[in-house]
Coordinates of C-alpha atoms and ligand atoms in Angstrom, one line a residue:
M7 CA -7.9 18.3 -11.5
S8 CA -6.5 21.5 -12.9
A9 CA -3.0 20.6 -12.1
L10 CA -3.3 17.6 -14.5
S11 CA -4.9 19.4 -17.4
G12 CA -1.7 19.9 -19.3
I13 CA -1.1 16.2 -20.1
R14 CA 0.9 15.5 -23.2
L15 CA -0.8 13.6 -26.0
P16 CA 0.5 10.2 -27.1
S17 CA 2.1 10.1 -30.5
L18 CA 0.0 8.9 -33.4
L19 CA -0.2 5.3 -34.4
S20 CA -0.7 4.2 -38.0
G21 CA -3.8 2.2 -38.8
T22 CA -1.8 -0.8 -39.6
A23 CA -0.9 -1.3 -36.0
L24 CA -4.4 -2.5 -35.5
V25 CA -3.5 -5.8 -36.9
L26 CA -0.7 -6.4 -34.4
A27 CA -1.2 -8.4 -31.3
L28 CA -0.3 -8.4 -26.9
G29 CA 2.3 -10.3 -25.1
A30 CA 2.0 -12.8 -22.3
G31 CA 1.9 -12.2 -18.7
A32 CA 0.5 -8.8 -17.7
G33 CA -0.4 -9.2 -14.2
V34 CA -2.0 -8.3 -11.0
S35 CA -3.8 -10.8 -8.9
Q36 CA -7.5 -11.1 -9.1
G37 CA -9.3 -8.2 -7.5
Y38 CA -6.2 -6.3 -6.3
D39 CA -8.1 -3.2 -7.3
P40 CA -5.3 -1.0 -8.6
A41 CA -6.6 2.5 -8.8
S42 CA -4.6 5.4 -10.0
N43 CA -7.8 7.2 -9.7
T44 CA -6.7 10.8 -10.0
L45 CA -5.0 10.4 -13.3
G46 CA -8.1 8.4 -14.5
Q47 CA -10.2 11.5 -14.2
L48 CA -8.3 13.5 -16.7
G49 CA -10.2 15.0 -19.6
L50 CA -7.8 14.4 -22.5
E51 CA -8.0 15.5 -26.0
V52 CA -8.5 12.8 -28.7
P53 CA -5.3 11.5 -30.2
G54 CA -5.6 12.4 -33.9
M55 CA -5.7 9.0 -35.5
T56 CA -5.7 8.6 -39.3
A57 CA -8.9 10.2 -40.5
D58 CA -10.1 7.3 -42.4
Q59 CA -9.4 4.7 -39.7
P60 CA -9.4 6.2 -36.2
L61 CA -8.0 3.9 -33.7
L62 CA -10.1 5.5 -30.9
S63 CA -12.8 8.2 -31.0
A64 CA -12.6 11.1 -28.5
D65 CA -15.0 9.4 -26.2
E66 CA -13.3 6.0 -26.4
Y67 CA -10.0 7.6 -25.7
A68 CA -11.3 9.3 -22.6
Q69 CA -12.8 6.0 -21.5
G70 CA -9.6 4.1 -22.2
N71 CA -7.6 6.6 -20.2
K72 CA -9.9 6.4 -17.3
I73 CA -10.0 2.6 -17.2
F74 CA -6.2 2.4 -17.6
F75 CA -5.4 4.8 -14.7
E76 CA -8.0 3.3 -12.5
R77 CA -7.5 -0.4 -13.2
C78 CA -4.1 -1.0 -14.8
A79 CA -1.6 1.7 -13.9
G80 CA -1.2 0.5 -10.3
C81 CA 0.5 -2.7 -11.6
H82 CA 1.8 -1.8 -15.1
G83 CA 2.9 1.8 -14.2
V84 CA 1.7 5.1 -15.7
L85 CA 4.3 4.9 -18.5
R86 CA 3.5 1.2 -18.8
K87 CA 7.1 0.1 -18.2
G88 CA 5.9 -2.8 -16.0
A89 CA 6.3 -3.7 -12.4
T90 CA 3.9 -6.1 -10.7
G91 CA 2.4 -6.4 -14.2
K92 CA 4.4 -6.8 -17.5
A93 CA 5.5 -3.9 -19.6
L94 CA 2.8 -2.6 -22.0
T95 CA 4.9 -0.4 -24.1
T96 CA 4.1 -0.2 -27.8
D97 CA 7.1 -2.2 -28.9
R98 CA 5.5 -5.1 -27.2
T99 CA 1.8 -4.4 -27.7
R100 CA 2.1 -3.7 -31.4
E101 CA 4.0 -6.8 -31.9
L102 CA 1.5 -8.9 -30.1
G103 CA -1.5 -7.2 -31.7
Y104 CA -5.1 -6.4 -31.1
E105 CA -6.6 -9.9 -31.1
Y106 CA -4.1 -11.2 -28.6
L107 CA -4.5 -8.1 -26.4
H108 CA -8.3 -8.4 -26.6
D109 CA -8.2 -12.1 -25.5
F110 CA -5.7 -11.5 -22.8
I111 CA -7.8 -8.7 -21.2
T112 CA -10.9 -10.9 -21.5
Y113 CA -9.6 -14.1 -20.0
G114 CA -6.6 -13.0 -17.8
S115 CA -3.8 -15.3 -17.0
P116 CA -2.8 -17.7 -14.2
A117 CA 0.2 -15.4 -13.5
G118 CA -2.2 -12.9 -12.0
M119 CA -3.7 -10.8 -14.8
P120 CA -7.4 -10.5 -13.8
N121 CA -10.0 -11.9 -16.2
W122 CA -11.6 -8.5 -16.8
G123 CA -14.0 -9.8 -19.5
T124 CA -15.2 -13.1 -18.1
S125 CA -15.5 -11.7 -14.6
G126 CA -17.9 -9.1 -16.0
E127 CA -15.9 -6.2 -14.7
L128 CA -15.4 -4.8 -18.2
T129 CA -17.9 -4.9 -21.0
E130 CA -17.0 -6.2 -24.5
D131 CA -16.9 -2.6 -25.7
Q132 CA -14.5 -1.6 -22.9
I133 CA -12.2 -4.5 -23.7
S134 CA -12.1 -3.5 -27.3
I135 CA -11.3 0.1 -26.3
M136 CA -8.5 -1.1 -24.0
A137 CA -6.9 -3.4 -26.5
R138 CA -6.8 -0.4 -28.9
Y139 CA -5.8 2.0 -26.2
I140 CA -2.6 0.2 -25.3
L141 CA -1.6 0.1 -29.0
L142 CA -1.1 3.9 -28.5
D143 CA 2.0 5.4 -26.9
P144 CA 1.4 6.1 -23.2
A145 CA 0.2 9.6 -22.2
T146 CA 2.6 11.4 -19.8
P147 CA 0.9 13.3 -17.0
P148 CA 2.5 16.6 -15.9
E149 CA 5.2 17.1 -13.3
F150 CA 4.3 18.3 -9.8
G151 CA 7.2 20.3 -8.4
M152 CA 7.6 22.6 -5.5
P153 CA 5.4 25.4 -6.9
Q154 CA 2.4 23.1 -7.3
I155 CA 3.1 21.4 -4.0
R156 CA 3.3 24.7 -2.1
D157 CA 0.1 25.9 -3.8
S158 CA -1.7 22.9 -2.5
W159 CA -0.5 23.4 1.1
K160 CA -3.1 24.6 3.6
V161 CA -2.8 25.1 7.4
F162 CA -6.3 25.0 8.9
V163 CA -5.2 25.5 12.5
A164 CA -1.7 27.0 13.1
P165 CA 0.5 25.4 15.8
Q166 CA 0.0 28.4 18.1
D167 CA -3.8 28.1 17.9
R168 CA -3.8 24.4 18.8
P169 CA -4.6 23.0 22.3
T170 CA -1.6 22.9 24.7
Q171 CA -3.0 19.7 26.3
K172 CA -5.3 16.9 25.3
M173 CA -8.9 18.3 25.2
N174 CA -10.8 15.1 24.8
D175 CA -11.3 12.0 26.9
I176 CA -10.2 9.6 24.2
D177 CA -7.7 6.9 25.0
I178 CA -5.6 7.9 22.1
D179 CA -3.2 5.0 22.3
N180 CA -6.0 2.6 21.8
L181 CA -7.7 4.5 19.0
F182 CA -7.9 2.9 15.5
S183 CA -7.6 5.0 12.4
V184 CA -9.7 3.1 9.8
T185 CA -9.5 3.8 6.1
L186 CA -12.9 4.4 4.5
R187 CA -11.5 3.8 1.1
D188 CA -14.3 4.9 -1.3
T189 CA -15.5 7.9 0.7
G190 CA -12.0 9.4 1.1
Q191 CA -12.3 9.5 4.8
V192 CA -10.9 7.9 8.0
A193 CA -13.0 6.8 10.9
L194 CA -11.4 7.1 14.4
I195 CA -12.8 4.3 16.5
D196 CA -12.3 3.8 20.2
G197 CA -10.5 0.5 20.9
A198 CA -12.5 -0.2 24.1
S199 CA -16.0 1.1 23.5
Y200 CA -15.9 0.6 19.6
E201 CA -17.5 4.0 19.4
I202 CA -16.8 6.1 16.3
K203 CA -15.2 9.2 17.7
A204 CA -14.8 11.1 14.5
V205 CA -15.1 10.7 10.7
I206 CA -12.6 13.0 9.0
D207 CA -12.4 13.9 5.3
T208 CA -9.0 13.1 3.8
G209 CA -7.6 12.4 0.3
Y210 CA -9.3 10.4 -2.4
A211 CA -9.3 6.6 -1.8
V212 CA -7.2 6.9 1.3
H213 CA -4.3 4.3 1.5
I214 CA -2.5 4.3 4.9
S215 CA -2.3 6.1 8.2
R216 CA 0.8 6.7 10.3
I217 CA 1.3 8.3 13.7
S218 CA 3.8 10.8 14.9
A219 CA 6.3 9.6 17.5
S220 CA 4.5 11.4 20.3
G221 CA 1.2 9.9 19.3
R222 CA -0.5 13.3 19.0
Y223 CA -0.6 13.7 15.2
L224 CA -2.1 11.3 12.7
Y225 CA -0.9 11.5 9.0
V226 CA -3.1 10.0 6.3
I227 CA -2.3 9.7 2.6
G228 CA -4.8 9.4 -0.2
R229 CA -4.2 7.9 -3.6
D230 CA -4.5 11.4 -4.9
A231 CA -1.3 12.2 -3.0
K232 CA -3.1 14.4 -0.5
V233 CA -1.5 14.2 3.0
T234 CA -3.9 15.1 5.8
M235 CA -2.6 15.9 9.3
I236 CA -5.0 15.3 12.1
D237 CA -4.6 16.6 15.7
L238 CA -5.8 13.9 18.1
W239 CA -5.7 16.3 21.0
M240 CA -8.5 18.4 19.7
D241 CA -12.1 17.7 20.7
P242 CA -13.1 16.2 18.5
P243 CA -9.9 15.3 16.6
A244 CA -9.7 17.3 13.4
A245 CA -7.5 18.1 10.4
V246 CA -5.0 20.9 11.0
A247 CA -3.1 20.8 7.7
E248 CA -3.1 19.3 4.3
I249 CA -0.9 19.2 1.2
K250 CA -0.6 17.4 -2.2
V251 CA 2.8 15.8 -2.8
G252 CA 2.0 14.8 -6.4
S253 CA -0.9 13.3 -8.3
E254 CA -0.7 9.7 -7.1
A255 CA 0.8 8.3 -3.9
R256 CA 0.6 5.5 -1.3
S257 CA 3.0 6.2 1.6
V258 CA 3.6 8.6 4.4
E259 CA 5.7 8.4 7.6
T260 CA 7.0 10.7 10.4
S261 CA 10.4 11.1 12.0
K262 CA 10.9 8.8 15.0
Y263 CA 14.5 9.0 16.0
A264 CA 15.3 10.4 19.5
G265 CA 15.4 14.2 19.4
Y266 CA 13.4 14.3 16.1
E267 CA 10.0 13.2 17.4
D268 CA 7.2 14.8 15.5
K269 CA 9.7 17.1 13.7
F270 CA 9.4 15.9 10.1
A271 CA 6.9 14.0 7.8
I272 CA 7.7 12.4 4.5
A273 CA 5.4 11.2 1.7
G274 CA 6.3 9.2 -1.3
A275 CA 4.6 9.6 -4.7
Y276 CA 3.8 7.2 -7.5
W277 CA 3.4 10.1 -9.9
P278 CA 5.5 12.0 -10.3
P279 CA 8.0 9.6 -8.9
Q280 CA 9.3 11.6 -6.0
Y281 CA 9.3 12.1 -2.2
V282 CA 8.6 15.2 -0.2
I283 CA 10.0 16.0 3.2
M284 CA 7.7 18.3 5.2
D285 CA 7.6 20.1 8.5
G286 CA 6.0 17.8 11.1
D287 CA 3.9 20.5 12.7
T288 CA 2.5 22.2 9.6
L289 CA 3.3 20.0 6.6
E290 CA 5.2 22.9 5.1
P291 CA 7.1 21.4 2.2
L292 CA 10.8 21.6 2.7
K293 CA 12.3 19.4 0.0
V294 CA 11.2 17.5 -3.0
E295 CA 13.5 14.9 -4.6
S296 CA 12.9 12.8 -7.7
T297 CA 13.5 9.1 -7.6
R298 CA 14.1 8.8 -11.4
G299 CA 17.4 7.2 -12.2
M300 CA 19.1 3.9 -13.0
T301 CA 17.8 0.4 -12.0
Y302 CA 20.1 -1.2 -9.4
D303 CA 21.0 -4.2 -11.5
T304 CA 21.1 -3.5 -15.3
Q305 CA 21.8 0.2 -14.6
E306 CA 19.4 1.5 -17.2
Y307 CA 17.4 4.7 -16.8
H308 CA 13.9 4.3 -15.5
P309 CA 11.5 7.2 -16.0
E310 CA 9.0 6.1 -13.4
P311 CA 10.5 4.5 -10.2
R312 CA 7.6 4.9 -7.8
V313 CA 8.0 5.3 -4.1
A314 CA 6.4 2.3 -2.3
S315 CA 6.7 1.8 1.5
I316 CA 8.4 4.2 3.8
V317 CA 9.4 3.6 7.4
A318 CA 11.4 5.7 9.9
S319 CA 14.6 4.3 11.3
H320 CA 15.0 3.9 15.1
F321 CA 18.8 3.9 14.8
A322 CA 19.5 7.1 13.0
P323 CA 17.6 10.2 11.9
E324 CA 16.7 8.5 8.6
F325 CA 13.7 7.6 6.5
V326 CA 13.9 4.3 4.7
V327 CA 12.4 4.9 1.3
N328 CA 11.7 1.9 -1.0
V329 CA 11.8 2.6 -4.7
K330 CA 9.8 0.1 -6.6
E331 CA 11.1 0.0 -10.2
T332 CA 14.8 0.7 -9.6
G333 CA 15.0 -1.8 -6.7
K334 CA 16.8 0.7 -4.4
V335 CA 16.3 1.4 -0.8
L336 CA 17.2 5.1 0.0
M337 CA 18.2 5.9 3.6
I338 CA 17.4 9.6 3.7
D339 CA 19.2 11.5 6.5
Y340 CA 16.8 14.2 7.7
S341 CA 19.3 15.7 10.2
D342 CA 20.4 18.3 7.6
I343 CA 17.8 18.8 5.0
K344 CA 19.8 21.5 3.2
N345 CA 22.7 19.2 2.7
L346 CA 20.8 16.1 2.2
K347 CA 22.7 12.8 2.6
V348 CA 21.2 9.8 1.0
T349 CA 22.6 6.3 1.3
E350 CA 21.5 4.2 -1.7
I351 CA 21.2 0.5 -1.1
E352 CA 21.0 -2.0 -3.9
A353 CA 18.2 -4.3 -3.0
E354 CA 15.9 -6.0 -5.6
R355 CA 13.1 -5.0 -8.0
F356 CA 10.1 -4.3 -7.6
L357 CA 10.0 -3.2 -3.9
H358 CA 6.5 -2.9 -2.4
D359 CA 5.5 -3.3 1.3
G360 CA 7.5 -4.4 4.4
G361 CA 8.1 -4.0 8.1
F362 CA 10.7 -4.3 10.8
D363 CA 11.8 -7.4 12.7
S364 CA 11.0 -7.5 16.4
T365 CA 14.1 -5.5 17.4
G366 CA 13.3 -2.7 15.0
R367 CA 16.8 -2.9 13.5
Y368 CA 16.2 -4.9 10.3
F369 CA 13.7 -3.9 7.7
L370 CA 12.3 -6.7 5.5
V371 CA 10.7 -5.6 2.2
A372 CA 8.9 -7.6 -0.5
A373 CA 10.3 -7.5 -4.0
N374 CA 7.0 -9.1 -5.0
A375 CA 7.5 -9.5 -8.8
R376 CA 10.7 -11.4 -8.1
D377 CA 9.3 -13.6 -5.3
K378 CA 11.9 -12.3 -2.9
V379 CA 12.3 -10.3 0.4
A380 CA 15.2 -7.9 0.9
V381 CA 16.6 -7.3 4.3
I382 CA 18.1 -4.0 5.2
D383 CA 20.1 -3.3 8.4
T384 CA 19.0 0.2 9.5
K385 CA 21.9 0.4 12.0
Q386 CA 24.6 -0.1 9.4
D387 CA 22.7 1.1 6.4
K388 CA 23.5 -2.0 4.4
L389 CA 21.8 -4.8 2.5
V390 CA 21.9 -7.9 4.6
S391 CA 20.4 -10.4 2.3
V392 CA 17.9 -11.0 -0.5
I393 CA 15.8 -14.1 0.2
E394 CA 13.8 -16.3 -2.1
T395 CA 10.5 -16.7 -0.1
G396 CA 9.4 -20.0 -1.7
G397 CA 6.0 -18.5 -2.6
V398 CA 4.6 -16.4 -5.5
K399 CA 4.5 -12.6 -4.9
P400 CA 5.2 -12.1 -1.2
H401 CA 2.8 -9.5 0.2
P402 CA 3.5 -9.0 4.0
G403 CA 1.9 -5.6 4.7
R404 CA 4.3 -4.9 7.6
G405 CA 4.7 -8.6 8.3
A406 CA 4.3 -10.4 11.6
N407 CA 7.0 -11.1 14.2
I408 CA 6.5 -14.3 16.1
N409 CA 8.7 -16.2 18.6
H410 CA 8.9 -19.6 17.0
P411 CA 9.3 -22.6 19.4
V412 CA 12.3 -23.9 17.4
Y413 CA 13.7 -21.0 15.4
G414 CA 13.2 -18.1 17.8
P415 CA 12.4 -14.7 16.4
V416 CA 11.0 -15.0 12.9
W417 CA 9.2 -12.6 10.6
V418 CA 6.3 -13.8 8.5
T419 CA 4.9 -13.0 5.1
S420 CA 2.0 -14.5 3.1
H421 CA 1.7 -14.4 -0.7
L422 CA -0.6 -12.9 -3.3
G423 CA 0.0 -15.6 -5.8
D424 CA -0.3 -18.8 -3.8
E425 CA -1.1 -20.2 -0.3
T426 CA 2.5 -20.2 1.0
I427 CA 3.3 -18.5 4.3
S428 CA 7.0 -18.1 4.7
L429 CA 8.8 -17.8 8.1
I430 CA 12.2 -16.0 7.9
G431 CA 14.7 -16.2 10.8
T432 CA 15.6 -12.8 12.1
D433 CA 18.0 -13.5 15.0
P434 CA 21.6 -13.5 13.8
Q435 CA 22.9 -13.5 17.4
G436 CA 20.7 -16.2 19.0
H437 CA 20.0 -18.4 15.9
P438 CA 22.8 -17.6 13.4
D439 CA 22.2 -20.7 11.3
Q440 CA 18.6 -19.7 10.6
A441 CA 19.1 -15.9 10.2
W442 CA 17.8 -14.5 6.9
K443 CA 16.7 -18.0 5.7
V444 CA 13.2 -19.4 5.2
V445 CA 13.0 -21.7 8.2
Q446 CA 9.5 -23.0 7.6
T447 CA 6.7 -22.6 5.2
L448 CA 3.0 -23.1 6.1
E449 CA 0.0 -23.4 3.8
G450 CA -2.8 -21.0 4.4
L451 CA -6.3 -20.8 3.0
G452 CA -5.2 -20.2 -0.6
G453 CA -3.8 -17.5 -2.9
G454 CA -4.9 -13.9 -2.7
S455 CA -3.5 -13.2 0.8
L456 CA -2.5 -9.6 1.5
F457 CA -1.7 -9.4 5.2
V458 CA -0.5 -11.4 8.2
K459 CA -0.7 -10.2 11.8
T460 CA 0.3 -11.0 15.4
H461 CA 1.1 -9.2 18.6
P462 CA 3.8 -9.8 21.2
N463 CA 1.0 -10.7 23.7
S464 CA -0.7 -13.2 21.4
D465 CA 0.1 -16.8 20.6
H466 CA -1.7 -16.5 17.3
L467 CA -0.7 -15.8 13.7
Y468 CA -3.6 -14.5 11.5
V469 CA -3.5 -14.8 7.7
D470 CA -6.2 -13.2 5.4
A471 CA -7.0 -14.1 1.8
P472 CA -9.2 -11.2 0.5
L473 CA -8.3 -11.6 -3.1
N474 CA -9.0 -15.3 -3.3
P475 CA -11.6 -15.9 -6.0
D476 CA -13.6 -18.2 -3.7
P477 CA -16.0 -16.1 -1.6
E478 CA -15.9 -18.4 1.4
T479 CA -12.1 -18.2 1.4
S480 CA -11.9 -14.4 0.8
G481 CA -14.5 -14.1 3.7
S482 CA -12.4 -16.1 6.2
V483 CA -9.1 -15.9 8.1
A484 CA -6.7 -18.7 9.0
V485 CA -5.2 -18.7 12.5
F486 CA -2.1 -20.7 13.5
T487 CA -1.1 -21.3 17.1
V488 CA 2.5 -20.0 17.3
S489 CA 3.6 -22.3 20.2
Q490 CA 2.5 -25.3 18.1
L491 CA 4.5 -24.4 15.0
G492 CA 7.3 -26.8 15.9
G493 CA 5.1 -29.9 15.3
D494 CA 4.6 -31.7 12.0
A495 CA 2.3 -30.0 9.5
P496 CA 0.8 -27.3 11.7
E497 CA -2.9 -26.9 11.2
Y498 CA -4.9 -23.7 11.3
T499 CA -8.3 -22.8 12.6
V500 CA -10.7 -21.0 10.1
L501 CA -12.6 -18.0 11.4
P502 CA -15.6 -17.3 9.2
I503 CA -15.4 -13.5 9.7
A504 CA -17.7 -12.4 6.8
Q505 CA -20.3 -14.9 8.0
W506 CA -20.0 -13.5 11.6
A507 CA -20.5 -10.0 10.2
A508 CA -23.9 -11.0 8.7
V509 CA -24.0 -8.1 6.4
E510 CA -27.1 -7.7 4.4
D511 CA -25.9 -8.5 0.9
G512 CA -22.9 -8.4 -1.4
Q513 CA -19.7 -10.4 -1.3
P514 CA -17.5 -8.8 1.2
R515 CA -13.8 -9.5 1.4
V516 CA -12.1 -9.8 4.8
V517 CA -8.9 -7.8 5.0
Q518 CA -6.1 -6.7 7.2
G519 CA -6.2 -7.8 10.9
E520 CA -5.0 -5.2 13.4
F521 CA -4.6 -5.7 17.2
N522 CA -5.7 -3.4 20.0
K523 CA -3.0 -2.0 22.1
Q524 CA -3.1 -4.7 24.7
G525 CA -2.9 -7.5 22.1
T526 CA -6.1 -9.1 23.4
E527 CA -8.4 -8.4 20.4
I528 CA -7.9 -8.4 16.6
W529 CA -10.0 -6.4 14.3
F530 CA -10.8 -7.3 10.6
S531 CA -12.5 -5.2 7.9
V532 CA -15.4 -6.8 6.2
W533 CA -15.0 -4.8 2.9
N534 CA -18.1 -4.7 0.8
A535 CA -19.0 -2.6 -2.2
K536 CA -19.6 1.1 -1.7
D537 CA -23.3 0.9 -1.9
K538 CA -23.5 -2.1 0.4
Q539 CA -23.1 -2.6 4.1
S540 CA -19.6 -3.2 5.4
A541 CA -18.5 -4.0 9.0
I542 CA -15.6 -4.4 11.3
V543 CA -15.4 -7.7 13.2
V544 CA -13.6 -7.9 16.5
V545 CA -12.2 -11.3 17.5
D546 CA -11.2 -12.3 21.1
D547 CA -7.6 -13.5 20.6
A548 CA -7.6 -15.9 23.6
T549 CA -10.7 -17.8 22.6
L550 CA -10.8 -17.1 18.8
T551 CA -14.5 -16.2 19.2
L552 CA -16.5 -13.3 18.0
K553 CA -16.5 -10.4 20.4
K554 CA -18.2 -7.6 18.5
V555 CA -19.5 -6.6 15.1
I556 CA -19.1 -2.8 14.5
K557 CA -21.7 -1.7 12.0
D558 CA -22.5 1.9 11.2
E559 CA -23.8 3.7 8.1
R560 CA -20.6 5.8 8.1
L561 CA -18.4 2.7 7.8
V562 CA -18.3 2.6 4.0
T563 CA -15.6 0.3 2.4
P564 CA -13.3 0.0 5.5
T565 CA -10.0 -1.5 4.6
G566 CA -6.8 -0.6 6.5
K567 CA -6.8 -0.1 10.3
F568 CA -4.0 1.4 12.3
N569 CA -4.0 1.2 16.0
V570 CA -2.2 4.3 17.3
Y571 CA 0.1 2.6 19.8
N572 CA 1.0 -0.4 17.6
T573 CA 1.6 1.8 14.6
R574 CA 3.8 4.4 16.3
T575 CA 5.8 1.7 18.1
D576 CA 6.0 -0.6 15.0
T577 CA 4.4 -3.4 17.0
Y578 CA 3.3 -6.2 14.6
Ligands
DHE1 FE1 -2.0 -1.1 -0.7 C1 0.0 -0.7 2.1 C2 0.5 0.1 -2.7 C3 -3.9 -1.9 -3.5 C4 -4.7 -1.8 1.3 N1 -0.1 -0.4 -0.4 C5 0.5 -0.4 0.8 C6 1.9 0.1 0.6 C7 2.0 0.3 -0.7 C8 0.8 0.0 -1.3 C9 3.2 0.9 -1.4 C10 2.9 0.3 1.7 C11 2.8 1.7 2.3 C12 3.8 1.9 3.5 O1 4.0 1.0 4.3 O2 4.5 2.9 3.5 N2 -1.7 -1.0 -2.8 C13 -0.6 -0.4 -3.3 C14 -0.7 -0.5 -4.8 O3 0.1 0.0 -5.6 C15 -1.9 -1.3 -5.1 C16 -1.5 -2.7 -5.5 C17 -2.7 -0.8 -6.2 C18 -3.2 0.6 -6.1 O4 -3.5 1.2 -7.2 O5 -3.3 1.1 -5.0 C19 -2.6 -1.4 -3.7 N3 -3.9 -1.7 -1.1 C20 -4.5 -2.0 -2.3 C21 -5.9 -2.4 -2.2 O6 -6.7 -2.7 -3.1 C22 -6.2 -2.5 -0.7 C23 -6.3 -4.0 -0.3 C24 -7.4 -1.8 -0.3 C25 -7.3 -0.3 -0.3 O7 -7.5 0.3 0.8 O8 -7.0 0.3 -1.3 C26 -4.9 -2.0 -0.1 N4 -2.3 -1.2 1.3 C27 -3.5 -1.5 1.9 C28 -3.3 -1.5 3.3 C29 -1.9 -1.2 3.6 C30 -1.3 -1.0 2.3 C31 -4.4 -1.8 4.4 C32 -1.2 -1.0 4.9 C33 -1.0 -2.4 5.5 C34 -0.3 -2.3 6.8 O9 -0.6 -3.1 7.8 O10 0.7 -1.6 6.9

């Protein structure tokens, strides 16, 4: 927390601003739990409002700050310039005014702004605070450059003190790294016995896990921008190094190109907007680069272009870094870090998540606020196409690569904003007429989908809907049979995953399928509140029947799951 204590106070607002009102269309979909948690814990001084008519008291300001960074900044941005949600800068908020803002926060909007008031998530007092809070200028958290990054760097076990061979009997390739979101941990679960092999402390509200090219090291990133490096050869596997790359982050990746296996790691931060290249063995920080700069289209300066997804190219020693607010994809050449070469590709705003096609050459990334997917050729370092998906807010995770009976290799995304599932042709050689076009759309369970999944050995396409407001829908998964997608109006089977989990109480959401290495089983998280029982449900892919429910008191708020083999080989 100390690194954040120097936050700059917002400028003062005159009492008259209170009578102004908020604009339309702020927006994140229901329940998409944005959480810039670290910034939310700042203890800030009170902005000195006019003495006779304070806009917010000290305590209210602290509450507003906490709520904003925990619930709003993920979509609207720390500086409130807008991304998935609309801009909340004071030129807009003061024009729209208190009453409008108050109602908007209370009732939400069909465009995706949650109904914080009527859902009961915020009290009347909190809504009033928030409506006044966003009439103030945004606070600017401090920078986090190399001195702070280096200060945070810890090596627990130096490379020379680590085992020279695998010391445990774990089948590492079939291990799952499971995010335990609210405890700031990952659980390592054996893919065959379903036994929890280790629970390891990581960053706050862990986001994703990625595996080194050799499969030995697991890198985990927390929302607090802490990267934890775990040695899977140790008995039991344990953290060997950690570092903070900023105050808020979501992405981490490792070098995969031949000759550079396990050599470098990279992490991208939301705040400050920057990426950090680290030594793959120790996490020693080697280079930090800001992503601040011009938007790709209007070419205007943006102070907060956050780093969204990152993948490692298989065709060159490059990281593919997706910058949300400027809409640029950066191909970072890590072969010479001192003389860093970056190819900047104009793509689309606001880039979020994405994955490779089945050949590993093309990277498809959602520009979710614009309902598009951008395609990058990682062999030629060029934009191939920007595709209108036909749905609202594409959200693929890493997507799913299926072999369509008519259109051949296609990549699939579902959508946050509606039930559309879009299939995009990815085979310019074999199916040139369909390449980079939406070849088919399917209808899933409903809006609120976050992730799709398949495996080369499976004939099924799984689509979740964890953010759908209907509990039955958010507790289920739709399954399409790939070989039958050529027929008219393909139907899906519904798997009542939450019901199968039979957790004691609460309203768990079913999220993110992940296959085992062999592609015979798919695991789903049954994500309940922190104080309630959660579970992981394992489905037999051939029969679409329940195979196992993993329950354990240590499995608190499981969300993402990353099978070591599938993650390191980009199999999805
Ligand atoms: Fe995620 C991936 C950002 C909320 C679970 N999430 C990603 C990626 C980004 C991102 C940029 C891609 C990383 C990569 O591939 O390098 N997520 C964000 C947000 O900004 C957002 C909207 C709000 C926030 O403040 O964090 C957000 N995400 C969530 C959740 O609420 C989820 C459902 C539960 C959780 O654990 O927090 C969630 N995000 C995930 C998962 C992935 C992910 C499981 C990886 C999916 C995969 O298969 O690759």
